[in-house]
Tab-separated table of C-alpha atoms and ligand atoms in Angstrom:
chain	number	residue	atom	x	y	z
A	336	MET	CA	-17.379	-14.489	12.565
A	337	MET	CA	-19.502	-12.148	10.452
A	338	ILE	CA	-22.916	-11.036	11.593
A	339	ILE	CA	-24.730	-9.788	8.539
A	340	MET	CA	-27.540	-7.423	9.386
A	341	LYS	CA	-30.849	-7.245	7.494
A	342	ALA	CA	-31.076	-4.423	4.930
A	343	ASN	CA	-33.739	-2.694	7.033
A	344	SER	CA	-32.050	-3.174	10.408
A	345	THR	CA	-32.046	-0.139	12.674
A	346	PRO	CA	-29.018	1.536	14.305
A	347	GLN	CA	-30.395	0.423	17.685
A	348	GLN	CA	-30.422	-3.217	16.535
A	349	VAL	CA	-26.836	-2.883	15.291
A	350	GLU	CA	-25.831	-1.394	18.656
A	351	HIS	CA	-27.591	-4.196	20.528
A	352	VAL	CA	-25.732	-6.881	18.530
A	353	ILE	CA	-22.438	-5.082	19.146
A	354	GLU	CA	-23.084	-5.205	22.904
A	355	HIS	CA	-23.635	-8.973	22.686
A	356	VAL	CA	-20.431	-9.458	20.698
A	357	LYS	CA	-18.423	-7.519	23.278
A	358	ALA	CA	-20.070	-9.461	26.095
A	359	ALA	CA	-18.791	-12.649	24.432
A	360	GLY	CA	-15.230	-11.320	24.834
A	361	LEU	CA	-14.811	-10.558	21.123
A	362	SER	CA	-13.755	-7.351	19.457
A	363	VAL	CA	-16.032	-5.590	17.024
A	364	HIS	CA	-15.204	-4.360	13.551
A	365	LEU	CA	-18.084	-2.632	11.886
A	366	SER	CA	-18.277	-2.566	8.106
A	367	GLN	CA	-21.034	-0.344	6.783
A	368	GLY	CA	-21.159	-0.762	3.026
A	369	ILE	CA	-23.731	0.752	0.709
A	370	GLU	CA	-25.860	-2.351	0.729
A	371	GLN	CA	-24.935	-4.182	3.896
A	372	THR	CA	-23.931	-3.699	7.489
A	373	ILE	CA	-21.587	-6.415	8.643
A	374	ILE	CA	-20.477	-6.739	12.237
A	375	GLY	CA	-17.173	-8.561	12.411
A	376	ALA	CA	-16.772	-10.484	15.676
A	377	ILE	CA	-13.034	-11.042	15.909
A	378	GLY	CA	-11.179	-13.199	18.402
A	379	GLU	CA	-11.459	-16.786	19.653
A	380	THR	CA	-14.783	-17.567	18.023
A	381	HIS	CA	-14.460	-21.335	17.557
A	382	ASN	CA	-16.166	-22.106	20.895
A	383	ILE	CA	-18.973	-19.641	20.353
A	384	PRO	CA	-22.038	-21.067	18.581
A	385	ALA	CA	-23.376	-18.938	15.737
A	386	ASP	CA	-26.893	-19.108	17.158
A	387	ARG	CA	-25.763	-16.965	20.081
A	388	PHE	CA	-26.161	-14.032	17.663
A	389	GLU	CA	-28.502	-15.479	15.052
A	390	GLY	CA	-31.635	-14.932	17.124
A	391	LEU	CA	-30.985	-11.248	17.808
A	392	ASP	CA	-33.283	-8.681	16.210
A	393	GLY	CA	-32.130	-7.354	12.842
A	394	VAL	CA	-29.677	-10.192	12.177
A	395	GLU	CA	-29.960	-11.773	8.722
A	396	ILE	CA	-27.326	-14.479	8.992
A	397	VAL	CA	-24.134	-15.363	10.842
A	398	GLN	CA	-21.208	-16.732	8.876
A	399	ARG	CA	-17.801	-17.897	9.934
A	400	ILE	CA	-14.834	-16.389	8.111
A	401	THR	CA	-12.903	-19.429	7.051
A	402	GLN	CA	-9.686	-17.640	6.123
A	403	PRO	CA	-7.072	-17.021	8.822
A	404	PHE	CA	-6.984	-13.326	7.919
A	405	LYS	CA	-10.358	-11.927	8.887
A	406	LEU	CA	-10.483	-8.158	8.467
A	407	ALA	CA	-8.378	-8.350	5.307
A	408	SER	CA	-10.610	-10.963	3.698
A	409	ARG	CA	-13.113	-10.301	0.950
A	410	GLN	CA	-15.529	-12.516	2.841
A	411	PHE	CA	-15.641	-9.907	5.590
A	412	HIS	CA	-15.703	-6.903	3.245
A	413	PRO	CA	-17.004	-7.850	-0.211
A	414	GLU	CA	-16.567	-4.386	-1.750
A	415	ASN	CA	-13.143	-2.996	-2.643
A	416	SER	CA	-11.674	-0.778	0.052
A	417	ILE	CA	-11.306	2.693	-1.378
A	418	PHE	CA	-9.617	5.418	0.607
A	419	PRO	CA	-8.626	8.977	-0.147
A	420	LEU	CA	-5.084	10.132	-0.475
A	421	ASP	CA	-4.635	13.846	-0.785
A	422	GLY	CA	-7.120	14.527	-3.546
A	423	PHE	CA	-7.582	11.136	-5.176
A	424	ASN	CA	-8.799	7.672	-4.274
A	425	ILE	CA	-6.768	4.498	-3.922
A	426	GLY	CA	-8.528	1.240	-4.754
A	427	GLY	CA	-11.303	2.651	-6.943
A	428	GLU	CA	-11.406	3.239	-10.679
A	429	GLU	CA	-8.351	5.448	-10.629
A	430	ILE	CA	-4.885	3.954	-10.885
A	431	ALA	CA	-2.199	5.635	-8.789
A	432	VAL	CA	1.385	5.939	-9.958
A	433	ILE	CA	3.825	6.554	-7.124
A	434	ALA	CA	7.264	7.530	-8.383
A	435	GLY	CA	10.571	8.885	-7.177
A	436	PRO	CA	14.073	7.884	-6.220
A	437	CYS	CA	15.021	4.916	-4.095
A	438	SER	CA	16.721	7.311	-1.641
A	439	VAL	CA	16.350	10.999	-0.989
A	440	GLU	CA	19.872	12.274	-1.642
A	441	SER	CA	19.616	16.073	-1.566
A	442	ARG	CA	17.090	18.899	-1.717
A	443	SER	CA	17.626	19.514	-5.421
A	444	GLN	CA	17.533	15.813	-6.313
A	445	ILE	CA	14.145	15.194	-4.683
A	446	VAL	CA	12.527	18.482	-5.686
A	447	GLU	CA	13.642	18.131	-9.298
A	448	THR	CA	12.518	14.517	-9.421
A	449	ALA	CA	9.166	15.452	-7.921
A	450	VAL	CA	8.578	18.118	-10.561
A	451	ALA	CA	9.561	15.734	-13.345
A	452	VAL	CA	7.433	12.801	-12.196
A	453	LYS	CA	4.451	15.068	-11.682
A	454	GLU	CA	4.861	16.415	-15.188
A	455	ALA	CA	4.978	12.834	-16.444
A	456	GLY	CA	1.694	11.994	-14.664
A	457	ALA	CA	2.685	10.581	-11.281
A	458	SER	CA	0.121	10.896	-8.513
A	459	ALA	CA	2.465	10.550	-5.500
A	460	LEU	CA	6.143	10.901	-4.708
A	461	ARG	CA	8.309	8.193	-3.155
A	462	GLY	CA	11.732	8.594	-1.562
A	463	GLY	CA	13.479	6.628	1.172
A	464	VAL	CA	15.097	8.421	4.109
A	465	PHE	CA	15.687	5.338	6.268
A	466	LYS	CA	17.167	2.706	3.983
A	467	PRO	CA	17.292	-1.026	4.681
A	468	ARG	CA	20.700	-1.823	3.163
A	469	THR	CA	22.280	-5.250	3.013
A	470	SER	CA	25.609	-3.735	4.067
A	471	PRO	CA	25.902	-1.662	7.241
A	472	TYR	CA	28.568	0.395	5.433
A	473	ALA	CA	26.243	1.431	2.579
A	474	PHE	CA	24.316	4.754	2.611
A	475	GLN	CA	21.633	4.480	5.291
A	476	GLY	CA	19.484	7.477	4.316
A	477	LEU	CA	19.296	11.151	5.292
A	478	GLY	CA	16.780	10.673	8.122
A	479	GLU	CA	14.917	13.795	9.221
A	480	GLU	CA	16.872	16.023	6.852
A	481	GLY	CA	15.487	13.872	4.025
A	482	LEU	CA	11.947	14.237	5.373
A	483	GLU	CA	12.328	18.003	5.249
A	484	TYR	CA	13.376	17.796	1.618
A	485	LEU	CA	10.395	15.550	0.887
A	486	ALA	CA	8.101	18.088	2.549
A	487	GLU	CA	9.574	20.775	0.329
A	488	ALA	CA	8.991	18.634	-2.740
A	489	ARG	CA	5.376	18.166	-1.670
A	490	ALA	CA	4.967	21.903	-1.147
A	491	GLN	CA	6.322	22.568	-4.649
A	492	THR	CA	4.258	19.948	-6.464
A	493	GLY	CA	1.299	19.014	-4.292
A	494	LEU	CA	2.258	15.344	-4.570
A	495	PRO	CA	1.597	13.303	-1.411
A	496	ILE	CA	4.701	11.552	-0.119
A	497	VAL	CA	5.451	7.900	0.530
A	498	ALA	CA	8.486	6.919	2.605
A	499	GLU	CA	9.669	3.790	4.334
A	500	ILE	CA	9.584	3.347	8.093
A	501	MET	CA	12.021	0.805	9.514
A	502	SER	CA	11.371	0.965	13.226
A	503	GLN	CA	8.773	2.000	15.792
A	504	THR	CA	11.247	4.564	17.084
A	505	GLN	CA	10.743	6.483	13.816
A	506	LEU	CA	6.951	6.489	13.997
A	507	ASP	CA	6.290	9.878	15.615
A	508	LEU	CA	8.699	11.574	13.249
A	509	MET	CA	7.387	9.816	10.153
A	510	VAL	CA	3.697	10.506	10.748
A	511	LYS	CA	4.506	14.205	11.049
A	512	TYR	CA	5.898	14.280	7.524
A	513	VAL	CA	4.559	11.503	5.324
A	514	ASP	CA	1.200	10.796	3.706
A	515	VAL	CA	1.861	7.068	3.371
A	516	LEU	CA	4.048	4.869	5.573
A	517	GLN	CA	5.862	2.271	3.492
A	518	VAL	CA	6.679	-0.959	5.293
A	519	GLY	CA	9.504	-2.593	3.389
A	520	ALA	CA	9.896	-6.220	2.402
A	521	ARG	CA	12.395	-6.812	5.193
A	522	ASN	CA	9.974	-5.558	7.816
A	523	MET	CA	6.812	-7.267	6.593
A	524	GLN	CA	6.879	-9.504	9.645
A	525	ASN	CA	8.109	-6.954	12.157
A	526	PHE	CA	4.956	-7.483	14.155
A	527	ASN	CA	5.690	-4.833	16.766
A	528	LEU	CA	6.111	-2.261	14.015
A	529	LEU	CA	2.889	-3.414	12.334
A	530	ARG	CA	0.984	-3.137	15.626
A	531	ALA	CA	2.327	0.364	16.238
A	532	ILE	CA	1.337	1.459	12.727
A	533	GLY	CA	-2.090	-0.064	13.296
A	534	GLU	CA	-2.650	2.486	16.025
A	535	THR	CA	-2.133	5.407	13.652
A	536	GLN	CA	-4.517	6.604	10.969
A	537	THR	CA	-1.788	7.140	8.372
A	538	PRO	CA	-2.254	5.135	5.155
A	539	VAL	CA	0.198	2.262	4.731
A	540	LEU	CA	1.913	0.602	1.771
A	541	LEU	CA	2.801	-2.871	2.999
A	542	LYS	CA	5.353	-4.668	0.837
A	543	ARG	CA	5.495	-8.410	0.496
A	544	GLY	CA	8.529	-10.024	2.119
A	545	LEU	CA	11.263	-11.495	-0.058
A	546	SER	CA	10.156	-15.043	0.681
A	547	ALA	CA	6.687	-14.455	2.067
A	548	THR	CA	3.601	-16.257	0.860
A	549	ILE	CA	0.490	-14.328	-0.103
A	550	GLU	CA	-1.188	-15.614	3.044
A	551	GLU	CA	1.674	-14.320	5.195
A	552	LEU	CA	1.358	-10.914	3.524
A	553	LEU	CA	-2.344	-10.865	4.348
A	554	MET	CA	-1.695	-11.929	7.947
A	555	SER	CA	0.715	-8.992	8.264
A	556	ALA	CA	-1.952	-6.655	6.890
A	557	GLU	CA	-4.287	-8.125	9.503
A	558	TYR	CA	-2.006	-6.833	12.289
A	559	ILE	CA	-2.434	-3.277	11.004
A	560	LEU	CA	-6.176	-3.614	10.400
A	561	ALA	CA	-6.750	-5.180	13.807
A	562	GLY	CA	-5.224	-2.093	15.416
A	563	GLY	CA	-7.878	0.075	13.737
A	564	ASN	CA	-5.976	1.437	10.744
A	565	ARG	CA	-8.023	0.408	7.705
A	566	GLN	CA	-5.991	2.254	5.096
A	567	VAL	CA	-3.657	-0.489	3.954
A	568	MET	CA	-2.376	-1.043	0.406
A	569	LEU	CA	-0.560	-4.244	-0.411
A	570	CYS	CA	2.510	-4.220	-2.608
A	571	GLU	CA	3.901	-7.058	-4.682
A	572	ARG	CA	7.604	-6.306	-5.144
A	573	GLY	CA	8.942	-9.588	-6.483
A	574	ILE	CA	9.964	-12.700	-4.629
A	575	ARG	CA	13.126	-14.781	-4.382
A	576	THR	CA	13.207	-17.709	-6.771
A	577	PHE	CA	15.949	-19.801	-8.413
A	578	GLU	CA	15.987	-17.326	-11.341
A	579	THR	CA	19.054	-15.091	-11.500
A	580	SER	CA	18.387	-13.090	-14.712
A	581	THR	CA	16.404	-10.562	-12.719
A	582	ARG	CA	16.843	-9.237	-9.178
A	583	ASN	CA	13.577	-10.866	-8.097
A	584	THR	CA	10.732	-12.631	-9.867
A	585	THR	CA	7.568	-10.592	-10.336
A	586	ASP	CA	4.727	-12.687	-9.051
A	587	ILE	CA	2.078	-11.415	-11.457
A	588	ASN	CA	-0.199	-14.161	-10.169
A	589	ALA	CA	-0.247	-12.390	-6.823
A	590	ILE	CA	-2.324	-9.569	-8.304
A	591	PRO	CA	-5.452	-11.548	-9.271
A	592	VAL	CA	-4.989	-13.845	-6.275
A	593	LEU	CA	-4.894	-10.891	-3.878
A	594	LYS	CA	-7.796	-9.161	-5.627
A	595	ASN	CA	-9.763	-12.346	-5.084
A	596	LEU	CA	-8.811	-12.892	-1.442
A	597	THR	CA	-8.881	-9.339	-0.146
A	598	HIS	CA	-10.662	-6.013	-0.537
A	599	LEU	CA	-7.427	-4.058	-0.008
A	600	PRO	CA	-5.857	-2.145	-2.926
A	601	VAL	CA	-2.962	-3.903	-4.669
A	602	ILE	CA	0.097	-2.045	-5.952
A	603	LEU	CA	2.982	-3.446	-7.995
A	604	ASP	CA	6.613	-2.385	-7.738
A	605	PRO	CA	8.204	-3.288	-11.082
A	606	SER	CA	11.521	-1.662	-10.086
A	607	HIS	CA	12.396	-4.033	-7.250
A	608	SER	CA	10.597	-6.972	-8.836
A	609	THR	CA	12.816	-6.846	-11.945
A	610	GLY	CA	15.853	-4.878	-10.762
A	611	HIS	CA	16.556	-3.520	-14.236
A	612	VAL	CA	15.395	-0.407	-16.116
A	613	ASP	CA	14.879	-2.393	-19.306
A	614	TYR	CA	12.132	-4.515	-17.776
A	615	VAL	CA	10.275	-1.992	-15.646
A	616	ALA	CA	7.803	-0.657	-18.242
A	617	ALA	CA	6.871	-4.119	-19.560
A	618	VAL	CA	6.098	-5.415	-16.091
A	619	ALA	CA	4.260	-2.198	-15.165
A	620	ARG	CA	1.978	-2.691	-18.193
A	621	ALA	CA	1.416	-6.322	-17.233
A	622	ALA	CA	0.485	-5.304	-13.688
A	623	ILE	CA	-2.269	-2.962	-14.816
A	624	ALA	CA	-3.560	-5.573	-17.246
A	625	ALA	CA	-3.615	-8.061	-14.360
A	626	GLY	CA	-5.795	-5.739	-12.272
A	627	ALA	CA	-3.365	-3.807	-10.061
A	628	ASP	CA	-4.654	-0.587	-8.493
A	629	GLY	CA	-1.357	1.219	-8.823
A	630	LEU	CA	2.376	1.168	-9.312
A	631	ILE	CA	5.376	2.316	-7.325
A	632	VAL	CA	8.332	3.018	-9.581
A	633	GLU	CA	11.874	4.240	-8.956
A	634	VAL	CA	12.829	7.315	-10.973
A	635	HIS	CA	16.109	9.217	-10.742
A	636	PRO	CA	17.358	12.193	-12.751
A	637	ASP	CA	20.837	10.682	-12.970
A	638	PRO	CA	20.623	6.930	-12.354
A	639	ALA	CA	24.331	6.334	-12.993
A	640	HIS	CA	25.151	8.379	-9.898
A	641	ALA	CA	22.247	7.282	-7.686
A	642	VAL	CA	23.338	6.258	-4.186
A	643	SER	CA	21.019	3.242	-4.300
A	644	ASP	CA	19.184	1.201	-6.935
A	645	GLY	CA	20.411	3.231	-9.935
A	646	LYS	CA	20.293	0.125	-12.135
A	647	GLN	CA	16.546	-0.145	-11.789
A	648	SER	CA	15.757	3.586	-11.770
A	649	LEU	CA	14.149	5.143	-14.836
A	650	ARG	CA	15.169	8.536	-16.103
A	651	PRO	CA	12.185	10.923	-16.080
A	652	GLU	CA	11.748	10.759	-19.906
A	653	ARG	CA	11.574	7.004	-19.844
A	654	PHE	CA	9.178	7.138	-16.917
A	655	ALA	CA	6.946	9.520	-18.898
A	656	GLU	CA	6.811	6.989	-21.741
A	657	MET	CA	5.915	4.243	-19.287
A	658	VAL	CA	3.077	6.333	-17.830
A	659	LYS	CA	1.589	6.867	-21.312
A	660	GLN	CA	1.643	3.141	-22.026
A	661	VAL	CA	0.191	2.282	-18.657
A	662	GLY	CA	-2.561	4.861	-19.217
A	663	GLN	CA	-3.550	3.069	-22.426
A	664	ILE	CA	-3.681	-0.298	-20.696
A	665	ALA	CA	-5.762	1.291	-17.925
A	666	GLN	CA	-8.293	2.442	-20.522
A	667	VAL	CA	-8.592	-1.065	-21.931
A	668	MET	CA	-9.289	-2.229	-18.391
A	669	GLY	CA	-12.043	0.373	-17.999
A	670	ARG	CA	-9.932	2.433	-15.610
A	671	ARG	CA	-7.885	5.615	-15.758
A	672	LEU	CA	-4.773	7.061	-14.204
A	673	VAL	CA	-5.215	9.654	-11.490
A	674	SER	CA	-5.235	12.902	-13.409
A	675	VAL	CA	-2.564	15.463	-12.667
A	676	ARG	CA	-3.935	18.001	-10.232
A	677	GLY	CA	-3.141	21.677	-10.255
A	678	GLU	CA	-0.596	23.749	-12.069
A	679	TYR	CA	3.034	23.951	-11.156
A	680	GLN	CA	6.175	25.579	-12.428
A	681	PRO	CA	9.100	23.315	-13.264
A	682	LEU	CA	12.036	24.633	-11.249
A	683	LYS	CA	14.692	23.761	-13.695
A	684	GLN	CA	14.942	22.454	-17.229
A	685	GLY	CA	17.102	19.568	-18.330
A	686	TRP	CA	18.485	16.574	-16.532
A	687	ALA	CA	22.008	15.370	-15.888
B	165	PEP	C1	12.460	0.412	-1.614
B	165	PEP	O1	11.277	0.622	-1.935
B	165	PEP	O2	13.407	1.187	-1.907
B	165	PEP	C2	12.781	-0.873	-0.934
B	165	PEP	C3	13.841	-0.985	-0.139
B	165	PEP	O3	11.898	-1.830	-1.252
B	165	PEP	P1	11.739	-3.344	-0.704
B	165	PEP	O4	11.412	-3.221	0.740
B	165	PEP	O5	10.628	-3.881	-1.544
B	165	PEP	O6	13.050	-4.054	-0.965
B	166	MN	MN1	15.028	0.816	-3.826
C-alpha cells in the first residue's frame, strides 16, 4: 500500500502517518523523491482498509500496489533509482560499462586486464573469485587470494570492483573487498543469500536465473530491498530456450519490460547471453538502444588460455571497439558513457 503525502505535508505529519502504519503491524519504506513523499506500507495489507490512513493529516491519497513486488515496482517509486558507485552514478544519464575476465586467474592477469579495460573506457572491473561451475572438477576460483588481486587492480586503476558471491558464508569477506556484490544466475533464488545481502549496504548486481521469469527476478530483488539495501541493479544475462546456436538467448524484451515495471537500473550481459565473441558487440549495441543502463562484458588478454569462458571473452582491442560503438548508440539515446576518471600508467604494453 502506498500512502502518498501532499506536496506541502510537514515532517511531523509524515512521522505521524509512519506511526499509524507501524501500529497496523506493517513495515515502513519511505521514498522521498523530489516531488513526492511516498510512505510504503509493506506486509499483509489486504485486510486493512485504505481509509485507515486516508483521513490522516497531510495524506493526499492511498493506493494499493497491485504488483506482487512492491518496493521494486515503479508504482511505488516512479522515478528511476540512481545510486553512486565510486565516482559515478548508476541508473541516471550515464551508462556504465563493467568489464573484466570471467575468473581472476593471477595478479598480472587481473591488473593488466584492468588497465586495458580502463583505457578502453570501462567504468568498473569484474572478475570472479568464487565460480559457479557445472563440473565440481573445473576451476572453482582463487577465493581470497583473488580478492587481493582485485584490490590491487582497483588501487592501480581506480576502477570499482564487481565480483560474484555464492554463499552467505562468503559475505563478510566479500563486503570487505568488493564495491558491488554480483549474485549469479544460479543463485537468483537463493533466498537466504538474498536476505543476508539485503542487510548490507553494498550495491548488488542481481542476475536473472537461467529459466526465471521477469517477475521472479523482480521478486528476488524484492528480498534484497525488503532487507533495507536499496542499491540493486538487475542484469539480463540470457535465458534458456530451444535455440542452440548461442549459449543462451538474449531477452532484449526484458530491458524495456523491466524499465517499465521497475525503477531499478537494468544492465545487460552480452557475454553470457550469447556465449560467443562474435556476437557480443552487436548485442551490446542493441541493449543500449533498448534502454539498458549499462553492460557487463567479459574481457581477457588471452582468451584462448582463459580458465573459464574464453570463447565469449573479448580481447581488449575488440572490447575498445565495442565501447566506441556503444558510446555512439548512447549519444543517439541522449545518454553518455561514464567518462574515464583520472590518469593512470599502463603497467605493460602488448597482449599475449
Ligand atoms: C559470470 O558472470 O561469470 C557468471 C557465472 O554469470 P551467470 O551467473 O550469469 O552465469
Ligand atoms: Mn563467465
